mmCIF file of C-alpha atoms in Angstrom:
data_model
loop_
_atom_site.group_PDB
_atom_site.id
_atom_site.type_symbol
_atom_site.label_atom_id
_atom_site.label_comp_id
_atom_site.label_asym_id
_atom_site.label_seq_id
_atom_site.Cartn_x
_atom_site.Cartn_y
_atom_site.Cartn_z
ATOM 1 C CA UNK V 432 -39.434 73.480 -15.878
ATOM 2 C CA UNK V 433 -40.299 74.263 -12.105
ATOM 3 C CA UNK V 434 -42.472 77.060 -10.955
ATOM 4 C CA UNK V 435 -42.798 76.034 -7.292
ATOM 5 C CA UNK V 436 -40.743 73.873 -5.044
ATOM 6 C CA UNK V 437 -41.424 72.716 -1.601
ATOM 7 C CA UNK V 438 -38.289 72.301 0.755
ATOM 8 C CA UNK V 439 -38.833 70.594 4.174
ATOM 9 C CA UNK V 440 -36.232 71.448 6.493
ATOM 10 C CA UNK V 441 -35.468 70.145 10.049
ATOM 11 C CA UNK V 442 -32.091 71.529 10.893
ATOM 12 C CA UNK V 443 -30.226 68.585 9.726
ATOM 13 C CA UNK V 444 -27.138 68.690 7.314
ATOM 14 C CA UNK V 445 -29.138 66.764 4.793
ATOM 15 C CA UNK V 446 -32.088 69.429 4.574
ATOM 16 C CA UNK V 447 -29.304 72.209 4.040
ATOM 17 C CA UNK V 448 -27.882 70.132 1.039
ATOM 18 C CA UNK V 449 -31.395 69.716 -0.125
ATOM 19 C CA UNK V 450 -32.080 73.651 0.186
ATOM 20 C CA UNK V 451 -28.835 74.193 -1.834
ATOM 21 C CA UNK V 452 -30.107 71.808 -4.564
ATOM 22 C CA UNK V 453 -33.564 73.527 -4.648
ATOM 23 C CA UNK V 454 -31.890 77.051 -4.719
ATOM 24 C CA UNK V 455 -30.013 75.890 -7.915
ATOM 25 C CA UNK V 456 -33.094 74.736 -9.437
ATOM 26 C CA UNK V 457 -34.993 77.848 -8.355
ATOM 27 C CA UNK V 458 -32.384 79.974 -9.900
ATOM 28 C CA UNK V 459 -32.507 78.209 -13.174
ATOM 29 C CA UNK V 460 -36.299 78.508 -13.524
ATOM 30 C CA UNK V 461 -37.289 81.398 -11.438
ATOM 31 C CA UNK V 462 -39.230 79.156 -9.126
ATOM 32 C CA UNK V 463 -40.714 79.971 -5.799
ATOM 33 C CA UNK V 464 -39.137 77.985 -2.966
ATOM 34 C CA UNK V 465 -41.506 77.045 0.001
ATOM 35 C CA UNK V 466 -39.501 76.251 3.090
ATOM 36 C CA UNK V 467 -41.538 74.333 5.477
ATOM 37 C CA UNK V 468 -40.741 72.729 8.848
ATOM 38 C CA UNK V 469 -42.893 70.466 10.877
ATOM 39 C CA UNK V 470 -43.229 70.664 14.694
ATOM 40 C CA UNK V 471 -44.327 67.184 15.711
ATOM 41 C CA UNK V 472 -47.105 66.949 18.359
ATOM 42 C CA UNK V 473 -46.095 67.222 21.821
ATOM 43 C CA UNK V 474 -46.312 63.804 23.494
ATOM 44 C CA UNK V 475 -49.431 63.041 25.684
ATOM 45 C CA UNK V 476 -47.386 61.628 28.505
ATOM 46 C CA UNK V 477 -43.712 62.778 28.706
ATOM 47 C CA UNK V 478 -43.129 60.459 31.707
ATOM 48 C CA UNK V 479 -43.330 57.234 29.591
ATOM 49 C CA UNK V 480 -40.681 58.831 27.330
ATOM 50 C CA UNK V 481 -38.235 59.676 30.055
ATOM 51 C CA UNK V 482 -38.288 56.448 31.729
ATOM 52 C CA UNK V 483 -40.647 57.917 34.555
ATOM 53 C CA UNK V 484 -44.127 57.148 35.897
ATOM 54 C CA UNK V 485 -46.878 58.595 33.740
ATOM 55 C CA UNK V 486 -47.862 61.973 34.566
ATOM 56 C CA UNK V 487 -50.657 63.534 32.716
ATOM 57 C CA UNK V 488 -50.235 66.897 31.082
ATOM 58 C CA UNK V 489 -52.459 69.666 31.627
ATOM 59 C CA UNK V 490 -53.739 71.432 28.634
ATOM 60 C CA UNK V 491 -51.514 74.416 29.764
ATOM 61 C CA UNK V 492 -48.503 72.178 29.903
ATOM 62 C CA UNK V 493 -49.203 70.837 26.234
ATOM 63 C CA UNK V 494 -49.771 74.290 24.979
ATOM 64 C CA UNK V 495 -46.428 75.398 26.400
ATOM 65 C CA UNK V 496 -44.641 72.379 25.022
ATOM 66 C CA UNK V 497 -46.278 72.963 21.540
ATOM 67 C CA UNK V 498 -45.379 76.547 21.435
ATOM 68 C CA UNK V 499 -41.571 75.510 22.339
ATOM 69 C CA UNK V 500 -41.710 72.982 19.600
ATOM 70 C CA UNK V 501 -42.830 75.586 16.918
ATOM 71 C CA UNK V 502 -40.174 77.842 18.126
ATOM 72 C CA UNK V 503 -37.616 75.250 17.494
ATOM 73 C CA UNK V 504 -39.147 74.331 14.266
ATOM 74 C CA UNK V 505 -38.695 78.154 13.191
ATOM 75 C CA UNK V 506 -35.179 77.972 14.279
ATOM 76 C CA UNK V 507 -34.749 75.121 11.644
ATOM 77 C CA UNK V 508 -35.939 77.434 9.053
ATOM 78 C CA UNK V 509 -33.742 80.196 10.076
ATOM 79 C CA UNK V 510 -30.695 77.804 10.335
ATOM 80 C CA UNK V 511 -31.405 76.681 6.608
ATOM 81 C CA UNK V 512 -31.861 80.090 5.310
ATOM 82 C CA UNK V 513 -28.612 81.162 7.033
ATOM 83 C CA UNK V 514 -26.731 78.344 5.463
ATOM 84 C CA UNK V 515 -27.743 78.855 1.749
ATOM 85 C CA UNK V 516 -27.473 81.975 -0.394
ATOM 86 C CA UNK V 517 -31.269 82.551 -1.322
ATOM 87 C CA UNK V 518 -30.672 86.114 -2.826
ATOM 88 C CA UNK V 519 -32.992 86.676 -5.752
ATOM 89 C CA UNK V 520 -35.207 83.900 -4.967
ATOM 90 C CA UNK V 521 -38.640 84.226 -3.873
ATOM 91 C CA UNK V 522 -39.004 82.256 -0.611
ATOM 92 C CA UNK V 523 -42.042 81.647 1.325
ATOM 93 C CA UNK V 524 -42.190 80.066 4.910
ATOM 94 C CA UNK V 525 -44.505 77.706 6.670
ATOM 95 C CA UNK V 526 -44.429 75.944 10.041
ATOM 96 C CA UNK V 527 -47.046 73.195 10.822
ATOM 97 C CA UNK V 528 -47.548 70.840 13.583
ATOM 98 C CA UNK V 529 -48.176 67.181 13.332
ATOM 99 C CA UNK V 530 -46.808 64.151 11.486
ATOM 100 C CA UNK V 531 -44.014 65.301 9.083
ATOM 101 C CA UNK V 532 -44.594 62.929 6.012
ATOM 102 C CA UNK V 533 -48.419 63.489 6.107
ATOM 103 C CA UNK V 534 -48.059 67.346 6.304
ATOM 104 C CA UNK V 535 -45.316 67.625 3.839
ATOM 105 C CA UNK V 536 -47.502 65.847 1.179
ATOM 106 C CA UNK V 537 -50.642 67.725 2.212
ATOM 107 C CA UNK V 538 -48.792 71.048 1.940
ATOM 108 C CA UNK V 539 -47.259 69.958 -1.468
ATOM 109 C CA UNK V 540 -50.960 69.458 -2.666
ATOM 110 C CA UNK V 541 -52.419 72.550 -1.118
ATOM 111 C CA UNK V 542 -49.487 74.636 -2.732
ATOM 112 C CA UNK V 543 -49.661 72.817 -6.208
ATOM 113 C CA UNK V 544 -45.879 72.432 -6.206
ATOM 114 C CA UNK V 545 -44.166 70.988 -9.040
ATOM 115 C CA UNK V 546 -41.498 69.315 -6.791
ATOM 116 C CA UNK V 547 -40.450 68.442 -3.253
ATOM 117 C CA UNK V 548 -36.638 68.498 -2.621
ATOM 118 C CA UNK V 549 -35.731 67.140 0.682
ATOM 119 C CA UNK V 550 -32.836 65.433 2.552
ATOM 120 C CA UNK V 551 -32.712 61.751 2.419
ATOM 121 C CA UNK V 552 -32.276 61.628 6.272
ATOM 122 C CA UNK V 553 -33.131 64.228 9.058
ATOM 123 C CA UNK V 554 -32.364 64.817 12.505
ATOM 124 C CA UNK V 555 -33.994 61.561 13.614
ATOM 125 C CA UNK V 556 -31.878 58.953 11.886
ATOM 126 C CA UNK V 557 -32.397 56.443 14.402
ATOM 127 C CA UNK V 558 -36.251 56.486 14.434
ATOM 128 C CA UNK V 559 -36.104 56.620 10.715
ATOM 129 C CA UNK V 560 -34.285 53.319 10.676
ATOM 130 C CA UNK V 561 -36.886 51.754 12.748
ATOM 131 C CA UNK V 562 -40.263 53.332 11.449
ATOM 132 C CA UNK V 563 -39.156 54.388 8.067
ATOM 133 C CA UNK V 564 -37.944 57.662 7.101
ATOM 134 C CA UNK V 565 -40.036 60.863 6.304
ATOM 135 C CA UNK V 566 -38.427 61.044 2.946
ATOM 136 C CA UNK V 567 -39.206 57.421 1.998
ATOM 137 C CA UNK V 568 -42.928 57.910 3.142
ATOM 138 C CA UNK V 569 -43.178 61.181 1.096
ATOM 139 C CA UNK V 570 -41.621 59.649 -2.108
ATOM 140 C CA UNK V 571 -44.148 56.954 -2.075
ATOM 141 C CA UNK V 572 -47.312 59.169 -1.409
ATOM 142 C CA UNK V 573 -46.696 62.420 -3.039
ATOM 143 C CA UNK V 574 -48.205 63.010 -6.508
ATOM 144 C CA UNK V 575 -45.412 65.473 -7.587
ATOM 145 C CA UNK V 576 -41.657 64.958 -8.376
ATOM 146 C CA UNK V 577 -39.890 64.201 -5.086
ATOM 147 C CA UNK V 578 -36.028 64.644 -5.066
ATOM 148 C CA UNK V 579 -33.996 63.379 -2.016
ATOM 149 C CA UNK V 580 -30.675 64.692 -1.396
ATOM 150 C CA UNK V 581 -27.948 63.068 0.719
#
């Protein structure tokens, strides 16, 4: 049924549960799993986020922050892989930087996946309640099957 499954992970418990479900689906169909994580863009002005005065970032500061965010994103993939038995499953990894919902849908289209399996809530539960969850946005914009796991 499935040849290719995209599994966005963010280090959350829900993402690990989603990967377990995706692994079961992959084993049953010999599908390839594409583990993806998204490092969001570094903020333009950290001072505003911390309650301080606006301090402009230099390009060097932004690059250092972006590199750190990508490193943390890779740790989310490593954590998910450690939590789930992926033996005998073909697994590919991708780290992107930007807006998670948009990039997940874009990556699914680029890969031509049959399904996206993702957690219903991620590490940013509070912002999800205010701005709408990533899984909600993906489920309404993706052209493939989207399975959300709690």
